[in-house]
GROMACS .gro file of C-alpha atoms in nm:
model
  232
    1MET     CA    1   0.000   0.000   0.000
    2GLN     CA    2   0.134   0.343  -0.096
    3ASP     CA    3  -0.003   0.697  -0.089
    4ILE     CA    4   0.008   0.925  -0.393
    5GLY     CA    5  -0.054   1.295  -0.336
    6PHE     CA    6  -0.203   1.551  -0.572
    7ASP     CA    7  -0.236   1.925  -0.506
    8ILE     CA    8  -0.566   2.063  -0.637
    9ILE     CA    9  -0.592   2.408  -0.799
   10SER     CA   10  -0.888   2.553  -0.990
   11ASP     CA   11  -1.049   2.871  -1.117
   12LEU     CA   12  -0.756   3.111  -1.096
   13PHE     CA   13  -0.924   3.354  -1.341
   14LEU     CA   14  -0.602   3.551  -1.390
   15ASN     CA   15  -0.561   3.861  -1.603
   16PRO     CA   16  -0.230   3.943  -1.776
   17ASN     CA   17  -0.131   4.189  -1.502
   18ASP     CA   18  -0.215   3.959  -1.211
   19SER     CA   19   0.065   3.799  -1.011
   20PHE     CA   20   0.071   3.430  -0.922
   21ASN     CA   21   0.344   3.288  -0.702
   22TRP     CA   22   0.337   2.921  -0.597
   23GLU     CA   23   0.686   2.896  -0.452
   24ASN     CA   24   0.706   2.684  -0.136
   25LYS     CA   25   0.336   2.598  -0.152
   26ALA     CA   26   0.355   2.252  -0.308
   27THR     CA   27   0.265   1.965  -0.076
   28SER     CA   28   0.276   1.682  -0.332
   29LEU     CA   29   0.475   1.558  -0.629
   30TYR     CA   30   0.179   1.614  -0.860
   31CYS     CA   31  -0.069   1.892  -0.925
   32ILE     CA   32  -0.415   1.886  -1.085
   33VAL     CA   33  -0.537   2.212  -1.240
   34ALA     CA   34  -0.912   2.192  -1.305
   35GLY     CA   35  -0.945   2.470  -1.562
   36ASN     CA   36  -1.022   2.841  -1.581
   37VAL     CA   37  -0.666   2.968  -1.550
   38SER     CA   38  -0.690   3.262  -1.790
   39SER     CA   39  -0.843   3.369  -2.120
   40ASP     CA   40  -0.500   3.509  -2.211
   41LEU     CA   41  -0.281   3.230  -2.349
   42ARG     CA   42   0.044   3.402  -2.256
   43THR     CA   43  -0.073   3.417  -1.895
   44LEU     CA   44  -0.171   3.049  -1.919
   45LEU     CA   45   0.178   2.964  -2.041
   46GLN     CA   46   0.342   3.160  -1.760
   47VAL     CA   47   0.129   2.991  -1.492
   48LEU     CA   48   0.185   2.639  -1.625
   49ALA     CA   49   0.559   2.703  -1.661
   50HIS     CA   50   0.572   2.830  -1.303
   51LEU     CA   51   0.380   2.527  -1.171
   52SER     CA   52   0.604   2.293  -1.372
   53ARG     CA   53   0.897   2.409  -1.162
   54CYS     CA   54   0.707   2.324  -0.844
   55TYR     CA   55   0.584   1.975  -0.934
   56GLN     CA   56   0.706   1.655  -1.093
   57GLY     CA   57   0.383   1.646  -1.293
   58VAL     CA   58   0.114   1.906  -1.366
   59PHE     CA   59  -0.212   1.763  -1.504
   60TYR     CA   60  -0.414   2.043  -1.660
   61VAL     CA   61  -0.770   2.043  -1.794
   62PRO     CA   62  -0.867   2.353  -1.996
   63GLY     CA   63  -1.171   2.536  -1.864
   64ILE     CA   64  -1.437   2.733  -2.040
   65LEU     CA   65  -1.242   3.055  -1.966
   66GLU     CA   66  -0.954   2.948  -2.190
   67TYR     CA   67  -1.195   2.951  -2.486
   68GLU     CA   68  -1.359   3.284  -2.406
   69THR     CA   69  -1.165   3.484  -2.666
   70CYS     CA   70  -1.167   3.226  -2.947
   71ASP     CA   71  -1.375   3.178  -3.260
   72ASN     CA   72  -1.288   2.814  -3.320
   73LEU     CA   73  -1.280   2.546  -3.050
   74ILE     CA   74  -1.058   2.307  -3.243
   75ALA     CA   75  -0.800   2.576  -3.322
   76ARG     CA   76  -0.793   2.699  -2.962
   77THR     CA   77  -0.754   2.343  -2.830
   78ALA     CA   78  -0.457   2.298  -3.064
   79GLU     CA   79  -0.305   2.624  -2.933
   80ILE     CA   80  -0.342   2.511  -2.572
   81ALA     CA   81  -0.201   2.167  -2.655
   82ALA     CA   82   0.102   2.331  -2.817
   83ILE     CA   83   0.160   2.540  -2.504
   84CYS     CA   84   0.146   2.232  -2.282
   85SER     CA   85   0.375   2.031  -2.508
   86HIS     CA   86   0.649   2.293  -2.475
   87VAL     CA   87   0.639   2.308  -2.093
   88PRO     CA   88   0.826   2.030  -1.909
   89ASN     CA   89   0.622   1.821  -1.663
   90VAL     CA   90   0.286   1.951  -1.796
   91ILE     CA   91   0.028   1.714  -1.941
   92MET     CA   92  -0.292   1.844  -2.096
   93LEU     CA   93  -0.581   1.621  -1.993
   94HIS     CA   94  -0.802   1.696  -2.291
   95GLN     CA   95  -0.970   1.359  -2.349
   96HIS     CA   96  -0.653   1.199  -2.221
   97VAL     CA   97  -0.549   0.951  -1.949
   98ILE     CA   98  -0.231   0.934  -1.744
   99ILE     CA   99  -0.159   0.633  -1.520
  100ILE     CA  100   0.063   0.667  -1.213
  101ASP     CA  101   0.135   0.361  -0.999
  102GLY     CA  102  -0.210   0.213  -1.046
  103VAL     CA  103  -0.400   0.543  -1.041
  104ALA     CA  104  -0.557   0.662  -1.366
  105VAL     CA  105  -0.620   1.035  -1.402
  106LEU     CA  106  -0.847   1.127  -1.691
  107GLY     CA  107  -0.986   1.464  -1.777
  108VAL     CA  108  -1.211   1.669  -1.999
  109ASN     CA  109  -1.336   2.026  -1.999
  110GLY     CA  110  -1.698   1.918  -1.960
  111TRP     CA  111  -1.827   2.248  -2.097
  112SER     CA  112  -2.043   2.393  -1.825
  113ASN     CA  113  -2.288   2.648  -1.958
  114ALA     CA  114  -2.274   2.797  -1.611
  115GLY     CA  115  -1.977   2.995  -1.741
  116SER     CA  116  -1.997   3.267  -2.004
  117LEU     CA  117  -1.854   3.270  -2.354
  118GLU     CA  118  -1.845   3.579  -2.568
  119THR     CA  119  -1.764   3.414  -2.899
  120VAL     CA  120  -1.854   3.046  -2.865
  121SER     CA  121  -2.221   2.979  -2.920
  122GLY     CA  122  -2.434   2.775  -2.683
  123MET     CA  123  -2.495   2.522  -2.960
  124ILE     CA  124  -2.123   2.457  -3.004
  125ASN     CA  125  -2.085   2.449  -2.628
  126THR     CA  126  -2.355   2.181  -2.599
  127ALA     CA  127  -2.199   1.972  -2.877
  128ALA     CA  128  -1.857   1.991  -2.710
  129ARG     CA  129  -2.009   1.885  -2.378
  130TYR     CA  130  -2.173   1.585  -2.544
  131GLU     CA  131  -1.840   1.485  -2.699
  132ASP     CA  132  -1.666   1.506  -2.361
  133HIS     CA  133  -1.948   1.305  -2.204
  134ARG     CA  134  -1.909   1.037  -2.472
  135TYR     CA  135  -1.532   1.024  -2.415
  136LEU     CA  136  -1.570   0.985  -2.038
  137ASN     CA  137  -1.824   0.706  -2.084
  138ALA     CA  138  -1.611   0.512  -2.333
  139THR     CA  139  -1.284   0.559  -2.143
  140LEU     CA  140  -1.422   0.464  -1.803
  141GLU     CA  141  -1.567   0.150  -1.959
  142LYS     CA  142  -1.226   0.055  -2.102
  143LEU     CA  143  -1.046   0.125  -1.775
  144GLN     CA  144  -1.268  -0.129  -1.596
  145ARG     CA  145  -1.077  -0.399  -1.785
  146HIS     CA  146  -0.733  -0.240  -1.738
  147LEU     CA  147  -0.552  -0.465  -1.489
  148ASP     CA  148  -0.293  -0.200  -1.395
  149VAL     CA  149  -0.560   0.055  -1.298
  150LYS     CA  150  -0.677   0.014  -0.940
  151LYS     CA  151  -0.832   0.356  -0.882
  152ILE     CA  152  -0.951   0.641  -1.105
  153ILE     CA  153  -0.954   1.019  -1.060
  154VAL     CA  154  -1.188   1.203  -1.296
  155VAL     CA  155  -1.102   1.569  -1.360
  156THR     CA  156  -1.349   1.811  -1.521
  157SER     CA  157  -1.357   2.187  -1.531
  158ALA     CA  158  -1.736   2.158  -1.522
  159VAL     CA  159  -1.933   2.068  -1.209
  160PRO     CA  160  -2.024   1.698  -1.249
  161LYS     CA  161  -2.369   1.703  -1.089
  162GLU     CA  162  -2.635   1.949  -0.975
  163ASP     CA  163  -2.631   1.882  -0.602
  164LEU     CA  164  -2.269   1.999  -0.577
  165TYR     CA  165  -2.401   2.353  -0.629
  166TYR     CA  166  -2.595   2.319  -0.302
  167GLY     CA  167  -2.905   2.490  -0.434
  168GLU     CA  168  -2.712   2.761  -0.621
  169GLU     CA  169  -2.704   2.598  -0.964
  170PRO     CA  170  -2.761   2.831  -1.261
  171ALA     CA  171  -3.089   2.778  -1.447
  172ILE     CA  172  -2.903   2.660  -1.757
  173VAL     CA  173  -2.774   2.356  -1.567
  174TYR     CA  174  -3.118   2.195  -1.581
  175ASP     CA  175  -3.083   2.160  -1.960
  176GLN     CA  176  -2.755   1.969  -1.940
  177ILE     CA  177  -2.683   1.598  -1.918
  178PRO     CA  178  -2.503   1.555  -1.582
  179LEU     CA  179  -2.145   1.441  -1.638
  180CYS     CA  180  -2.179   1.200  -1.347
  181ASN     CA  181  -2.420   0.991  -1.557
  182VAL     CA  182  -2.111   0.816  -1.694
  183LEU     CA  183  -2.061   0.645  -1.359
  184HIS     CA  184  -2.302   0.367  -1.456
  185VAL     CA  185  -2.014   0.209  -1.653
  186ASP     CA  186  -1.788   0.208  -1.345
  187THR     CA  187  -1.886  -0.151  -1.272
  188GLU     CA  188  -1.564  -0.227  -1.080
  189HIS     CA  189  -1.608   0.086  -0.864
  190LYS     CA  190  -1.266   0.222  -0.957
  191VAL     CA  191  -1.372   0.588  -0.962
  192LYS     CA  192  -1.287   0.712  -0.613
  193HIS     CA  193  -1.231   1.085  -0.667
  194TRP     CA  194  -1.376   1.354  -0.896
  195VAL     CA  195  -1.192   1.689  -0.911
  196PHE     CA  196  -1.380   1.980  -1.068
  197GLY     CA  197  -1.390   2.357  -1.115
  198THR     CA  198  -1.637   2.632  -1.218
  199TYR     CA  199  -1.795   2.670  -0.875
  200ALA     CA  200  -1.694   2.958  -0.649
  201LYS     CA  201  -1.739   2.783  -0.313
  202SER     CA  202  -1.512   2.515  -0.174
  203VAL     CA  203  -1.648   2.159  -0.193
  204ASP     CA  204  -1.501   1.850  -0.028
  205VAL     CA  205  -1.768   1.583   0.010
  206ASN     CA  206  -1.826   1.209  -0.027
  207SER     CA  207  -2.133   1.096  -0.220
  208ASN     CA  208  -2.209   0.735  -0.314
  209ASP     CA  209  -1.854   0.633  -0.223
  210ILE     CA  210  -1.696   0.899  -0.448
  211HIS     CA  211  -1.496   1.193  -0.316
  212TYR     CA  212  -1.588   1.519  -0.495
  213LEU     CA  213  -1.362   1.818  -0.441
  214ASN     CA  214  -1.256   2.151  -0.585
  215ASN     CA  215  -1.029   2.436  -0.475
  216PRO     CA  216  -1.138   2.766  -0.633
  217TYR     CA  217  -0.900   3.060  -0.609
  218LEU     CA  218  -1.105   3.354  -0.733
  219GLY     CA  219  -0.881   3.608  -0.565
  220LYS     CA  220  -0.864   3.448  -0.220
  221ASN     CA  221  -0.565   3.557  -0.013
  222PRO     CA  222  -0.401   3.350   0.118
  223TYR     CA  223  -0.469   3.065  -0.123
  224TRP     CA  224  -0.323   2.720  -0.067
  225PRO     CA  225  -0.342   2.388  -0.253
  226LYS     CA  226  -0.596   2.132  -0.139
  227ARG     CA  227  -0.419   1.798  -0.107
  228LEU     CA  228  -0.578   1.482  -0.239
  229THR     CA  229  -0.418   1.162  -0.113
  230VAL     CA  230  -0.490   0.835  -0.295
  231SER     CA  231  -0.394   0.505  -0.135
  232VAL     CA  232  -0.315   0.223  -0.374
   0.00000   0.00000   0.00000
């Protein structure tokens, strides 16, 4: 039995002139960034490069904010992927899985309409959410048969289910397919943790044997990582 630690960060919402210093704050070898870093790609690059010097691995899921200034989702995703590929220790979890010592970490944006997009239409947003939902469903099903995977962490920028808003869910949420619906394929009960963003209040709760947690920044001072420890 061994413990693997992940530091959780989400919803930084940084502007180009904002400062972000993570020196001496890391508590784990790995970091999970659940989206909404910045709509400015240069700022995104600077933050990921800074975090890459603090951690052995940074697992980043783009949030809806990173697409706020774009006209084409595919082109923007390629831009973000190029940024991540040039930063050591950073892995972009866009419909991607990384396996560490028996723990699979898979991530998608999830496309929560609870956010706001100036240039991406709601129709495109809904289509992208459906595609992410389909990926989660198919990948979780495959991981049930993966002998090296003992536990799974799902990472989404979007909130996975309505009750995690604690009665504060935006009206648009009622029109969305809950991302947590994919859990019906988790027949071996490998999904133990779900890290998410896009909600301003801190959540750290167990529901149906799954640990749901976020760690929104949103200008809080001081702001520290929330540590997730997985025993394998």
